[in-house]
C-alpha cells in the first residue's frame, strides 16, 4: 500500500477518558506499534494527542548522518537515530517530565575521558536550528 493510503493513527479514547481500574489493562500494556517508513512530521501530533499526559516515545532508525568535514567526521548510518520522548527524559520511560525531549544518537566514543563524538551531535542539532542542552551518554 502506498504511503498516501496509510490510515492515520486513531485512538478510541483520549488519555483522561481511559478507565482508571488497572485490571482493565492487564496483559494489554505496554503498547508497541511499528509504522515503518513514515517520515518525520506524519505522526507526532496524533501520537501526542493519543497518549495525553502518559509517557511514550517515537524512534526513527536507519537514518544517515551527513558528513561534517570541518569536524573530521564522515557521515554514517549504523548509529544514526532520533528519539522523540513524550513526557519523559529517558527511553526507559522512568523519568517523568512536563515536556518532551529529543535524543540524537551518534556513535559514542571516549578517548582519555573525553567524548569524541559529542561535537558532532552539537553540529547536527545546529543544522536544524536546535541546541544540545544535556550531556552525552555512553551506551
Coordinates of C-alpha atoms in Angstrom, one line a residue, residues 37-96:
X37 CA 8.8 4.4 6.5
X38 CA 6.7 7.2 8.0
X39 CA 8.7 10.5 7.6
X40 CA 9.1 13.0 10.4
X41 CA 6.0 15.2 10.7
X42 CA 3.4 12.5 9.9
X43 CA 2.7 11.0 13.3
X44 CA 4.0 13.2 16.2
X45 CA 0.8 15.3 16.8
X46 CA -1.5 12.3 16.6
X47 CA 0.7 10.3 18.9
X48 CA 0.9 13.2 21.4
X49 CA -2.9 13.6 21.4
X50 CA -3.4 9.8 21.8
X51 CA -1.1 9.4 24.9
X52 CA -2.1 12.7 26.6
X53 CA 0.0 13.1 29.8
X54 CA 1.2 9.5 29.6
X55 CA 4.8 8.7 28.7
X56 CA 5.9 7.3 25.3
X57 CA 8.4 7.6 22.6
X58 CA 8.8 7.6 18.8
X59 CA 12.1 6.4 17.4
X60 CA 13.4 7.0 13.8
X61 CA 16.1 4.4 12.8
X62 CA 18.0 3.7 9.7
X63 CA 18.8 7.4 9.1
X64 CA 22.1 8.6 7.6
X65 CA 24.0 11.4 9.2
X66 CA 25.8 13.7 6.8
X67 CA 29.5 14.3 6.5
X68 CA 30.9 17.1 8.6
X69 CA 34.4 17.6 7.1
X70 CA 35.1 20.6 9.4
X71 CA 34.8 18.2 12.4
X72 CA 36.8 15.5 10.5
X73 CA 33.6 13.3 10.7
X74 CA 32.3 11.1 7.9
X75 CA 28.6 10.6 7.9
X76 CA 27.3 7.2 9.0
X77 CA 24.2 5.0 9.1
X78 CA 24.8 2.5 11.8
X79 CA 24.4 4.8 14.8
X80 CA 22.0 7.3 13.3
X81 CA 18.8 7.6 15.2
X82 CA 16.5 10.3 16.6
X83 CA 14.2 9.6 19.6
X84 CA 11.3 11.9 20.5
X85 CA 10.3 11.3 24.1
X86 CA 6.9 12.4 25.3
X87 CA 6.5 13.4 29.0
X88 CA 9.8 11.7 30.0
X89 CA 13.5 12.2 29.8
X90 CA 14.5 8.6 29.1
X91 CA 13.7 5.8 26.6
X92 CA 13.0 3.6 29.6
X93 CA 10.1 6.0 30.4
X94 CA 11.2 6.1 34.0
X95 CA 11.8 9.8 34.4
X96 CA 8.6 11.8 34.1

